[in-house]
XYZ file of C-alpha atoms in Angstrom:
731
model
C 138.346 135.576 85.953
C 139.710 136.490 82.775
C 137.391 135.416 79.105
C 140.168 133.101 78.323
C 140.158 131.409 81.807
C 136.580 131.555 81.594
C 136.402 129.782 78.345
C 139.137 127.239 79.508
C 136.913 126.299 82.810
C 133.461 125.528 80.707
C 135.896 123.479 78.762
C 137.074 121.795 81.220
C 134.075 121.456 82.698
C 132.260 120.185 79.288
C 134.497 117.505 78.260
C 134.081 113.869 79.178
C 137.627 112.540 77.949
C 141.043 113.854 77.279
C 140.425 114.193 73.725
C 140.282 117.957 71.884
C 137.376 119.166 71.439
C 137.816 119.724 67.665
C 138.091 115.636 67.429
C 134.405 113.912 66.667
C 134.191 110.741 68.993
C 133.447 107.800 66.631
C 130.861 104.989 67.807
C 132.535 102.195 69.396
C 130.319 99.395 67.177
C 129.432 101.440 63.259
C 128.304 98.109 62.193
C 126.051 97.578 64.502
C 124.432 100.938 64.877
C 123.165 101.855 61.461
C 120.987 104.712 63.013
C 121.786 106.589 66.276
C 119.209 107.170 68.760
C 117.657 110.752 68.878
C 119.209 113.416 71.552
C 116.034 113.055 73.810
C 116.053 109.129 73.458
C 115.111 108.257 76.902
C 117.451 105.548 76.653
C 120.318 108.022 76.475
C 118.970 109.248 79.545
C 119.398 105.742 81.422
C 122.866 105.035 80.376
C 123.827 108.397 81.723
C 122.446 107.254 85.242
C 124.189 103.890 84.419
C 127.398 105.692 83.835
C 126.709 107.925 86.641
C 126.447 104.786 89.218
C 128.994 102.874 87.616
C 131.551 105.776 88.173
C 131.035 105.507 92.108
C 131.048 102.841 94.669
C 129.192 104.521 97.139
C 126.570 107.550 97.576
C 126.863 109.848 100.352
C 124.833 108.959 103.593
C 121.796 112.010 104.111
C 122.314 113.047 107.862
C 119.006 113.282 109.703
C 119.165 117.487 109.627
C 118.787 118.933 106.418
C 120.389 117.494 104.251
C 122.865 118.791 102.193
C 122.972 117.852 97.995
C 124.916 114.683 97.357
C 127.708 115.214 95.248
C 127.018 113.857 91.782
C 129.152 110.633 91.305
C 130.913 111.937 87.939
C 132.789 114.215 90.484
C 134.297 111.221 92.312
C 138.209 111.657 91.506
C 140.021 108.774 89.728
C 142.874 106.643 91.065
C 145.158 107.234 88.219
C 144.582 111.130 88.132
C 147.188 113.222 89.808
C 145.299 115.377 93.301
C 144.474 118.935 91.994
C 146.869 121.545 93.451
C 146.028 124.162 95.924
C 145.420 126.852 93.049
C 142.986 124.438 91.218
C 141.018 123.354 94.168
C 140.378 127.389 95.032
C 139.204 127.972 91.108
C 137.184 124.733 91.762
C 135.387 125.868 94.928
C 134.563 129.440 93.039
C 132.442 127.900 90.557
C 130.325 125.164 91.918
C 127.163 125.963 89.950
C 128.716 125.330 86.634
C 130.445 122.145 88.107
C 127.351 120.682 89.376
C 124.961 121.541 86.118
C 127.017 120.885 83.538
C 127.712 117.417 82.971
C 127.907 115.922 79.118
C 126.654 113.047 78.243
C 129.310 110.268 78.135
C 130.039 108.479 74.728
C 128.102 105.236 75.801
C 125.257 107.457 76.026
C 124.879 107.593 72.073
C 124.946 104.161 71.563
C 121.397 102.452 71.113
C 120.042 100.271 74.251
C 119.301 96.795 72.708
C 120.376 94.882 69.504
C 119.212 96.410 66.002
C 116.288 94.459 65.580
C 112.267 94.440 65.403
C 110.162 93.595 68.033
C 107.639 90.926 66.611
C 104.103 91.307 68.145
C 102.560 89.514 66.135
C 101.786 85.515 66.437
C 103.953 82.942 64.427
C 102.324 82.423 61.134
C 100.459 85.557 61.594
C 100.217 87.727 58.185
C 100.893 90.424 57.710
C 103.808 90.201 60.483
C 103.170 93.089 62.719
C 106.177 94.166 64.550
C 108.163 97.352 66.127
C 110.412 98.731 63.639
C 114.301 97.844 64.999
C 115.126 101.942 64.780
C 112.811 101.952 67.515
C 112.819 98.886 69.263
C 116.630 99.228 69.535
C 116.686 102.581 72.019
C 113.620 100.575 74.092
C 114.129 99.443 77.930
C 113.215 96.159 78.833
C 110.018 97.561 80.850
C 108.918 99.467 77.798
C 109.023 96.575 75.545
C 106.571 94.640 77.950
C 104.413 97.946 77.985
C 104.320 97.482 74.173
C 103.429 93.764 74.201
C 100.733 94.554 76.662
C 99.207 97.318 74.475
C 99.240 95.380 71.544
C 97.594 91.866 72.811
C 94.564 94.271 74.138
C 94.368 95.992 70.501
C 94.333 92.385 68.772
C 91.649 91.258 71.315
C 89.417 94.543 69.934
C 89.857 95.936 73.461
C 91.128 98.805 75.041
C 93.184 99.029 78.627
C 95.219 101.487 80.718
C 98.889 101.947 80.964
C 99.543 103.050 84.190
C 103.279 103.166 85.079
C 104.885 105.781 87.258
C 105.368 108.836 86.299
C 108.343 109.255 84.169
C 108.944 106.186 82.852
C 108.217 106.477 79.225
C 104.724 106.024 78.958
C 104.641 108.176 75.852
C 107.047 106.612 74.090
C 105.771 103.383 74.811
C 102.456 104.492 73.014
C 104.320 105.750 70.048
C 106.179 102.054 69.881
C 102.772 100.480 69.982
C 101.294 102.635 67.270
C 104.457 102.262 64.962
C 103.505 98.523 65.054
C 99.647 98.993 64.547
C 100.279 102.024 61.659
C 102.838 99.341 59.963
C 105.963 101.217 60.353
C 107.910 97.535 60.796
C 109.985 98.182 57.700
C 112.170 100.732 59.331
C 111.597 103.167 56.408
C 108.406 105.155 57.567
C 106.362 103.797 54.475
C 102.866 102.479 56.422
C 102.145 98.703 55.572
C 98.538 97.800 57.647
C 96.910 101.159 56.290
C 94.456 98.591 54.588
C 93.438 96.952 57.792
C 92.523 100.117 59.625
C 89.543 101.739 59.859
C 90.772 105.309 60.505
C 93.587 107.192 62.080
C 94.364 107.507 65.476
C 93.095 110.206 68.089
C 95.242 111.056 70.861
C 93.458 113.511 73.756
C 96.406 115.165 75.922
C 96.209 118.824 78.149
C 97.456 121.427 75.967
C 100.512 121.921 77.721
C 101.897 118.434 76.854
C 100.519 118.986 72.612
C 104.203 119.966 72.101
C 105.523 117.203 73.675
C 103.683 114.514 71.943
C 104.530 116.281 68.548
C 108.308 116.370 69.343
C 108.392 112.958 70.289
C 106.604 111.661 66.987
C 108.847 113.339 64.965
C 111.797 112.145 66.882
C 111.089 108.448 67.277
C 109.450 107.846 63.615
C 107.916 108.979 60.577
C 104.418 109.509 61.207
C 102.047 111.470 59.361
C 100.931 113.685 62.576
C 98.626 116.973 62.979
C 97.365 118.846 65.865
C 93.532 119.783 65.730
C 93.625 122.992 67.753
C 93.859 126.794 66.802
C 92.560 128.032 63.599
C 93.562 125.298 61.641
C 91.326 122.805 62.459
C 89.321 122.767 58.868
C 92.942 122.082 57.184
C 93.418 119.252 59.344
C 89.685 117.799 59.004
C 90.420 118.183 55.256
C 93.220 116.006 55.720
C 91.876 113.098 57.516
C 88.834 113.126 54.608
C 91.522 112.593 52.362
C 93.156 109.895 54.122
C 96.564 111.629 54.659
C 96.609 111.769 58.035
C 97.665 108.863 60.704
C 97.637 110.544 64.040
C 95.783 113.642 65.189
C 96.388 115.385 68.260
C 94.371 117.124 70.408
C 93.533 118.976 73.906
C 90.757 117.851 76.196
C 89.390 121.775 75.970
C 89.118 121.601 71.911
C 87.933 117.749 72.062
C 84.794 118.947 74.670
C 83.666 121.979 72.708
C 84.116 120.266 68.982
C 83.099 116.712 70.035
C 80.132 116.281 67.560
C 82.878 117.070 64.813
C 85.267 114.641 66.123
C 83.232 111.715 67.280
C 81.707 111.686 63.634
C 84.969 110.172 62.482
C 85.761 106.588 62.460
C 89.049 106.433 64.551
C 90.819 103.323 64.512
C 91.608 103.771 68.525
C 91.841 106.223 70.717
C 94.736 107.500 73.708
C 93.793 109.324 76.360
C 96.670 110.928 77.924
C 96.335 111.635 81.776
C 93.311 109.798 81.701
C 92.272 110.457 85.422
C 90.526 113.252 84.169
C 87.919 110.951 83.281
C 87.306 110.108 86.750
C 83.879 112.137 87.069
C 81.286 110.770 85.086
C 79.296 113.785 85.163
C 81.941 116.408 83.489
C 81.370 117.458 80.047
C 84.954 115.365 78.907
C 83.671 112.087 80.142
C 80.274 112.152 78.066
C 82.163 113.763 75.307
C 84.330 110.887 75.172
C 81.527 108.239 75.413
C 80.775 109.242 71.922
C 83.981 107.812 70.379
C 82.548 104.644 68.716
C 85.706 102.905 68.340
C 86.403 99.754 71.236
C 89.983 100.543 71.246
C 90.061 103.152 73.912
C 93.760 103.280 75.912
C 94.175 105.243 78.905
C 97.758 106.757 80.051
C 97.847 107.907 83.508
C 100.666 107.508 86.483
C 97.714 108.337 88.817
C 94.948 105.948 88.192
C 92.916 106.937 91.221
C 93.326 110.158 93.422
C 90.063 110.754 95.447
C 87.495 107.894 95.723
C 87.080 104.189 94.604
C 84.514 104.772 92.292
C 86.917 106.681 90.010
C 88.394 103.477 88.927
C 84.662 102.349 87.699
C 84.213 105.601 85.842
C 87.699 105.233 83.829
C 87.665 101.593 83.113
C 84.148 101.448 82.264
C 85.024 103.701 79.577
C 88.384 101.939 78.310
C 86.549 98.511 78.459
C 82.650 98.998 78.916
C 80.952 96.652 81.447
C 84.306 95.216 82.911
C 83.320 96.053 86.491
C 79.639 95.605 85.939
C 76.951 98.128 86.517
C 77.695 101.603 88.867
C 75.293 100.112 92.035
C 76.961 96.737 92.015
C 80.599 98.170 92.015
C 79.328 100.853 94.388
C 78.240 98.146 96.904
C 80.457 94.768 96.182
C 83.531 96.965 96.427
C 83.333 100.785 97.498
C 81.550 100.438 100.691
C 83.509 97.247 101.584
C 86.861 98.599 101.099
C 86.117 101.779 102.972
C 84.388 99.921 105.709
C 87.190 97.418 106.161
C 89.798 100.150 106.371
C 88.279 101.985 109.397
C 90.408 101.832 112.790
C 87.630 99.974 114.854
C 86.142 97.635 111.902
C 85.240 94.421 113.213
C 87.404 91.581 111.858
C 84.760 90.254 109.556
C 84.712 93.482 107.981
C 88.686 93.322 107.334
C 88.113 89.955 106.079
C 85.222 91.093 103.898
C 87.280 93.765 102.683
C 90.281 91.645 102.054
C 88.314 88.911 99.466
C 86.829 91.724 97.792
C 90.330 93.654 97.159
C 91.823 90.358 96.048
C 88.866 90.072 93.375
C 89.166 93.758 92.092
C 92.578 93.793 91.545
C 92.227 90.281 89.546
C 89.936 91.706 87.441
C 91.727 95.207 86.717
C 94.926 93.135 85.919
C 93.584 92.084 82.561
C 92.984 95.667 81.761
C 95.933 97.403 83.414
C 99.385 97.322 83.502
C 101.181 99.288 86.492
C 105.063 99.663 87.108
C 106.844 101.703 89.576
C 110.552 103.148 89.569
C 111.380 100.983 92.343
C 110.922 97.961 90.402
C 112.058 99.317 86.904
C 114.828 101.567 87.191
C 115.045 102.040 91.139
C 118.806 100.657 91.075
C 120.016 103.302 88.349
C 118.370 106.400 90.416
C 120.032 108.203 93.553
C 116.590 108.148 95.554
C 113.780 110.600 96.836
C 112.995 112.163 100.187
C 109.632 113.287 101.077
C 110.079 115.762 104.013
C 106.766 117.019 105.849
C 107.729 120.728 107.025
C 105.454 122.166 109.795
C 105.924 125.781 109.696
C 105.102 127.905 112.756
C 102.408 130.754 111.970
C 103.690 134.075 112.532
C 101.516 135.822 115.426
C 99.539 137.943 113.283
C 98.650 134.947 111.174
C 97.392 133.253 114.645
C 95.562 136.153 115.606
C 93.807 136.406 112.452
C 93.333 132.658 112.035
C 91.383 132.839 115.986
C 89.322 135.583 114.574
C 88.347 133.658 111.505
C 87.306 130.583 113.546
C 85.064 133.006 116.097
C 83.111 134.276 113.415
C 78.990 133.621 113.838
C 78.681 131.349 110.872
C 81.501 128.998 111.419
C 81.064 128.816 114.751
C 77.426 126.927 113.516
C 79.997 124.569 111.841
C 82.172 124.080 115.074
C 79.513 123.499 117.250
C 76.980 121.424 114.859
C 76.941 118.615 117.180
C 76.217 120.277 120.893
C 72.535 119.902 121.913
C 70.217 122.740 120.793
C 69.409 125.497 123.496
C 65.844 125.518 123.109
C 65.727 121.996 125.045
C 65.120 119.676 122.217
C 67.304 116.667 122.537
C 68.626 117.164 118.726
C 71.544 118.479 118.156
C 71.781 122.602 117.123
C 72.254 121.854 113.774
C 69.132 119.726 113.463
C 67.045 122.483 115.180
C 67.358 125.941 115.220
C 70.710 126.651 114.491
C 70.772 126.059 110.848
C 71.520 129.357 109.348
C 73.374 132.246 110.597
C 72.048 136.103 108.650
C 74.572 138.099 110.674
C 77.737 135.810 109.499
C 79.332 137.519 106.381
C 79.544 134.348 104.341
C 76.152 133.235 104.806
C 74.613 136.395 104.091
C 76.481 136.396 100.964
C 75.569 133.121 100.226
C 71.715 133.460 100.620
C 71.485 136.748 99.388
C 68.406 135.266 97.042
C 67.550 132.823 99.880
C 67.252 134.491 103.319
C 65.356 131.654 104.601
C 68.417 129.385 103.834
C 69.006 126.402 101.942
C 68.716 122.297 101.829
C 71.864 121.546 103.146
C 72.444 124.522 105.295
C 75.022 125.240 106.950
C 77.142 122.739 105.527
C 77.060 125.014 102.539
C 79.532 127.256 104.282
C 82.149 124.277 104.503
C 83.733 124.913 101.020
C 83.817 128.674 101.003
C 85.718 128.451 104.792
C 88.046 125.870 104.258
C 89.261 128.044 101.314
C 89.464 130.803 103.205
C 91.527 129.118 106.523
C 93.857 127.949 104.143
C 94.340 131.073 102.691
C 95.495 132.171 106.139
C 97.692 129.401 106.412
C 99.680 130.917 103.067
C 99.771 134.316 103.416
C 97.560 137.121 104.600
C 97.431 139.184 101.541
C 95.304 136.388 99.868
C 91.567 136.842 101.861
C 91.802 140.741 100.816
C 89.528 141.109 97.512
C 90.588 140.143 94.508
C 90.524 142.760 91.763
C 89.474 140.423 88.873
C 86.240 139.250 90.925
C 82.614 140.617 90.637
C 82.029 143.502 92.540
C 79.848 142.405 95.200
C 82.253 139.341 95.877
C 84.924 142.123 96.470
C 82.477 143.907 99.042
C 81.978 140.642 100.891
C 85.682 139.776 100.984
C 86.286 143.470 102.268
C 83.639 142.988 104.891
C 84.854 139.232 106.022
C 89.057 140.723 105.931
C 88.105 143.577 108.305
C 86.237 141.143 110.535
C 89.372 138.831 110.964
C 92.228 141.611 110.833
C 90.638 143.591 113.615
C 93.253 145.336 115.597
C 95.897 144.345 113.117
C 94.091 145.742 110.188
C 96.985 148.481 109.974
C 99.536 146.168 110.436
C 98.565 144.120 107.328
C 97.795 147.238 105.201
C 93.947 147.479 105.291
C 91.478 145.377 103.386
C 92.395 146.435 99.829
C 95.064 144.741 97.565
C 98.478 145.986 98.436
C 100.581 146.866 95.540
C 103.768 147.921 98.053
C 106.630 145.968 97.045
C 108.676 146.361 100.391
C 105.267 144.825 101.869
C 104.650 141.957 99.838
C 107.779 140.666 99.433
C 108.856 140.811 103.486
C 108.615 137.137 105.207
C 108.385 138.517 108.521
C 104.357 137.880 108.827
C 104.096 134.492 106.960
C 105.491 131.709 108.706
C 106.216 129.351 105.248
C 107.814 132.648 103.544
C 110.572 132.580 106.807
C 111.027 128.708 106.401
C 111.322 129.275 102.592
C 113.939 131.950 102.621
C 116.300 129.945 104.914
C 115.584 126.835 102.701
C 116.545 128.951 99.652
C 119.349 130.551 101.295
C 120.721 127.133 101.969
C 120.140 125.650 98.875
C 121.406 127.763 96.233
C 124.862 127.895 98.478
C 125.181 124.531 97.544
C 124.612 124.746 93.916
C 121.006 123.388 93.738
C 117.998 124.348 91.642
C 114.878 124.372 93.037
C 111.097 123.839 92.026
C 108.596 125.903 94.187
C 105.052 125.167 93.322
C 101.813 126.653 94.288
C 98.044 126.575 93.435
C 96.849 130.091 94.039
C 98.310 132.716 91.171
C 97.999 135.214 93.773
C 100.601 133.294 95.932
C 102.906 133.241 92.929
C 102.988 136.977 92.625
C 103.566 137.396 96.028
C 106.229 134.692 95.869
C 107.693 136.180 92.562
C 108.667 139.509 94.584
C 109.979 137.488 97.301
C 112.255 136.164 94.732
C 113.162 139.484 93.205
C 113.859 141.299 96.371
C 115.958 138.151 97.232
C 118.079 138.459 94.081
C 117.084 135.049 93.132
C 117.428 134.226 89.376
C 113.985 132.428 88.373
C 111.507 131.478 85.924
C 107.576 131.363 85.960
C 105.260 129.140 84.216
C 101.420 129.268 85.089
C 98.173 128.733 83.324
C 98.803 132.181 81.133
C 101.873 131.222 79.919
C 101.514 131.054 76.139
C 101.543 127.710 74.898
C 104.282 128.020 72.202
C 106.468 129.708 75.125
C 106.413 126.830 77.664
C 108.670 124.165 76.572
C 111.266 127.016 75.977
C 110.796 128.411 79.324
C 111.690 124.297 80.430
C 114.802 124.276 78.288
C 116.039 127.310 79.501
C 115.930 125.926 82.926
C 117.225 122.985 82.288
C 119.894 124.005 80.101
C 121.103 127.649 82.048
C 123.174 127.022 85.119
C 122.246 130.625 86.090
C 118.529 129.626 87.060
C 118.548 128.775 90.308
C 114.633 128.609 90.913
C 111.482 127.631 88.700
C 108.066 128.894 89.875
C 105.417 126.932 88.547
C 101.871 126.894 88.986
C 101.099 123.000 90.416
C 97.645 122.862 87.791
C 99.675 124.184 84.999
C 102.875 122.954 84.928
C 102.285 119.380 86.897
C 102.137 117.651 83.571
C 104.157 116.749 80.707
C 106.630 118.963 81.931
C 110.469 117.891 82.261
C 112.340 119.631 85.070
C 115.322 116.860 85.789
C 117.808 119.619 86.682
C 116.165 120.437 89.587
C 117.045 118.306 92.920
C 114.887 120.426 95.175
C 110.899 120.443 95.402
C 109.082 122.869 97.483
C 105.037 122.209 97.545
C 104.046 125.441 99.232
C 100.380 124.435 99.355
C 99.055 121.768 99.786
C 96.274 119.788 97.766
C 93.371 117.704 99.038
C 94.318 115.694 95.897
C 97.271 113.845 96.706
C 98.199 112.667 93.445
C 98.297 116.064 92.296
C 101.373 116.962 94.613
C 102.963 113.813 93.558
C 102.444 114.745 89.887
C 104.749 118.351 90.836
C 107.264 116.247 92.628
C 107.614 113.845 89.370
C 108.506 116.650 87.264
C 111.811 116.546 89.102
C 111.893 112.827 90.265
C 112.158 111.205 86.408
C 114.301 109.432 83.450
C 117.400 111.731 83.054
C 117.568 112.917 87.144
C 121.157 112.409 87.891
C 120.767 113.335 91.275
C 119.267 112.460 94.629
C 115.962 114.447 94.936
C 114.542 116.075 98.156
C 111.011 117.310 98.613
C 109.659 119.647 101.027
C 105.840 120.019 101.980
C 105.424 123.311 103.725
C 102.338 122.887 106.048
C 101.050 125.378 108.525
C 101.628 124.264 111.900
C 98.583 123.793 114.281
C 95.772 125.166 110.742
C 93.395 123.436 108.656
C 96.621 122.308 106.240
C 97.529 119.102 108.985
C 93.519 118.084 108.009
C 94.483 118.117 104.579
C 97.444 116.141 104.876
C 95.681 113.494 107.051
C 92.910 113.531 104.159
C 95.938 112.856 101.718
C 97.356 109.728 103.798
C 93.657 108.327 103.835
C 93.121 108.797 99.942
C 96.702 107.465 99.129
C 95.842 104.393 101.533
C 92.770 103.781 99.542
C 94.646 103.904 96.106
C 97.508 101.346 97.134
C 94.602 99.216 98.266
C 92.214 99.175 95.186
C 94.563 99.620 92.649
C 97.712 97.725 93.998
C 95.895 95.227 96.538
C 98.484 96.423 99.097
C 97.654 95.799 102.782
C 97.832 99.291 104.643
C 97.825 100.299 108.163
C 94.346 101.530 109.619
C 95.026 104.979 111.252
C 91.522 106.842 110.491
C 88.100 106.132 112.184
C 85.846 108.069 109.511
C 84.771 106.371 106.760
C 84.954 108.871 103.154
C 80.886 109.253 102.380
C 80.033 110.629 98.780
C 77.357 113.152 98.560
C 77.800 114.347 101.919
C 78.864 117.691 102.323
C 80.444 116.464 105.810
C 82.685 114.910 104.282
C 85.502 117.269 104.432
C 85.279 116.793 107.905
C 85.160 112.972 108.013
C 88.731 112.418 109.485
C 88.620 111.309 112.866
C 92.296 110.840 113.607
C 93.603 110.319 117.345
C 96.943 111.648 117.927
C 98.736 108.439 118.477
C 97.481 107.277 114.672
C 98.969 110.250 113.395
C 102.394 110.068 115.168
C 102.124 105.877 114.049
C 101.962 107.093 110.446
C 104.973 109.023 110.732
C 107.159 106.631 112.769
C 105.713 103.740 110.102
C 106.452 105.911 106.850
C 109.138 107.397 105.051
C 108.257 111.259 105.615
C 110.083 112.783 108.080
C 109.833 116.229 110.292
C 112.707 118.814 110.036
C 113.207 121.685 112.214
C 115.035 124.786 111.057
C 115.905 126.825 114.309
C 113.167 129.477 114.371
C 111.853 129.503 110.936
C 110.177 125.595 111.315
C 108.890 124.141 114.321
C 107.826 120.194 114.488
C 104.130 120.495 115.358
C 103.596 117.292 117.906
C 100.053 116.075 118.555
C 100.698 114.837 122.427
C-alpha cells in the first residue's frame, strides 16, 4: 500500500462525519456551553458509550467456546450508505487493527453532561452558599452528584466516611467536586471564597502510582493550589503551607509513613485516603501514622472495602469514624464470629438466623458512613459487559513430576500427615506428639538454623514457604531456582531444594542455577500455562484484540517478556521498577498506539489507578490469595471509556494448590458480600477462617459437589482449548 493510500485509509478511520477534515466542528448549542469539558472528562467517555449503544440495535451473542471479540457497535452499516465494493472490502479486511482501535469521539462527546448551573449543597438559608461550580457540575453524572452530596453531608456534620463505589466510577472526580465546594470554588472562577472557615489545607494520601493522576485531574477540573510532598522539594512545600499559599497537598503512603511526625503536626481541614483498604491492618506503620492525623473529617476512597477478613471493616471504619462500630472485642464477638459461623455448610439453623440478624444490623450502621454503587446499577446499561473465565491449565509432564517430588519432601509430609495418629502408641496426632520437627528437611533446617529444637508453632511455620514453592511450580519451574538477588545462604538452600525436587529431570530443566538461555526460557513446552497463553494470544492478536497480561512475580514477568519477544508481539511493560514519571506515558502510548498488542504488568504495581480501556482481553497469569487484587487488575480495562466487551481469563494450574487459592477467593468474596452489602450467599464450605492460627491456610474443606455447585450457580465458565487446556473436574 502506498503512503498516500495509507494516509487516506487513516483519514477514513479517523473521521466520524462526511465533512472535510480541515473544517472545525462547531458545537450545537454554543449559548448553553460557555466552557467545554476537558478531554479527559468522564462525561465525554460516557457519551461515547451512549453513542456506540444508540448506533446498534443489538450486540453480538457470545458462543460457549472461546468467544471472538464482539464487533464495535459503531461498525454497523447504515441503511443510507451503499454497500462497499469487493475491492474496498478486501482493503478493509487487511487493516483490522486500525479499524478496531481508532475511534474518534463523536461530536456529542464534546458537549456538557448537564445544565451549566451550580450544584448547591448547603441548606436553604445557610450562608455562605456552598456549591459545586457550574463548570464542574455540568460534567458530573447523576450518581456522581449523589456522591458529592454524601461527602458534603458528612463533612457538614464534622464526620468522615467511605466512598466505596466500584473501581472506575469516578471516585477521584467526585472528591474533587466535593473539595471545590468546601474550599469555595463555587463562583466558577477559581478564587476561593470559603478560606475563612477552613482550619488548614486538604491532605490527600494515595499510592505512588496515582500521584500524577491526582495532579492531572485537579488541573483539568478546577483551579486549585496543589503541591506534591514527594521527592527533594518537600521543604519548599512546607513553606507554602506555613504561608497559607496551599489548598491541597498530595503525598504517597510511603512518604507519609516516613514523615508522619512532620505532616501530623499540620492542622488539616480534612484528609482523603485513596485506596483506603490499605488501612486494613491496625498493626501496620501506615495505620499507626494515620491515627496521628488530628482532624475528624477523614474520608476514604476504595472499590474494595473488605479484602480478606471481616475485621478489616472495623479497622477502616474505626479510623474514619472512631467508635462507630464499638470497640474491637465487641465487634469480633458480635459481628465477626457469628457471620463466619453462619456461613458454614453444616451450620445449625439458629446459627444462620443469628448471622442474618447481625448482618442486617451491621449493614444498617455502615450505611450511614458508606456509599457504595456498582457499575451494574449506574452505567451497566451503557457498557458491553465483562465475562470472567476460569481456565484450568494442564501442567506439563515434568511439572507434574516436580510437583509430586515436592509433596514427598520429609518436612512437607509432616503437614500432610498432621492428623495421623502418632506411631509411638500415643492417642494424640503425630503433630502434637513426636512429629513436630524434621531436621532432615531442607526448608525446616533453613528456617531453624538458629533454633535446632524448633519453634513454638512447628510444623506450621513451614506452611507459607511450601505454599510459595508449590505455586511457583504451578507457574514455571524456573521460579524455584535460586534468585541471585537473595542472600547467599538462601540461594544455597533454594539450590539444594531445587536439586531434590528436580531429581532425574535436572538436566531437562537446565540445572539448579538461574538460566540465561533465551530459547529455553521462552519455550512453552514445559509450562502448561504458557502453552495455554500461546494459543490464546495467537487467537486474540489475529482478531485485533489488545491484551493485559498480569503476574505477581517479577521473575515470571521476565520469562513472559522473553516469550513475547520470541513470538514477535509488540508489547509494553510496567512493574515496580518503572520510574514514576514514565508510567503514565507507557499507559498513554498503549492506549493510543494500534501496534501495541500486549501490556505486561506487575499486579502489585499496576493494579491501582491505571486506565487501560483500549484493551479488551485480560489474563491473570497467577491468582492471588487476595481476590480484591485480581478484581482490581481486571478493572484496569473494565471501566469508564471501555467500548468493547471485556473478557477475563484467570489461569490456574489444574490439580495444584491454585485450586485451593481459587476456593479461598470464593470464600472471601462471599464474606465481603455478606458483611458489606448484606447479600445472601450460598454456603459451599465447611471450614471457618480463624485469625492468629497458622493452620488457617488449610481451612477450606470443600466437597467436590460443593465446588461444582458453585460453578453451576455462578457466571464463571470453564474453557477447554483442545490440547493446551483441560477442564479440571472434581468428580
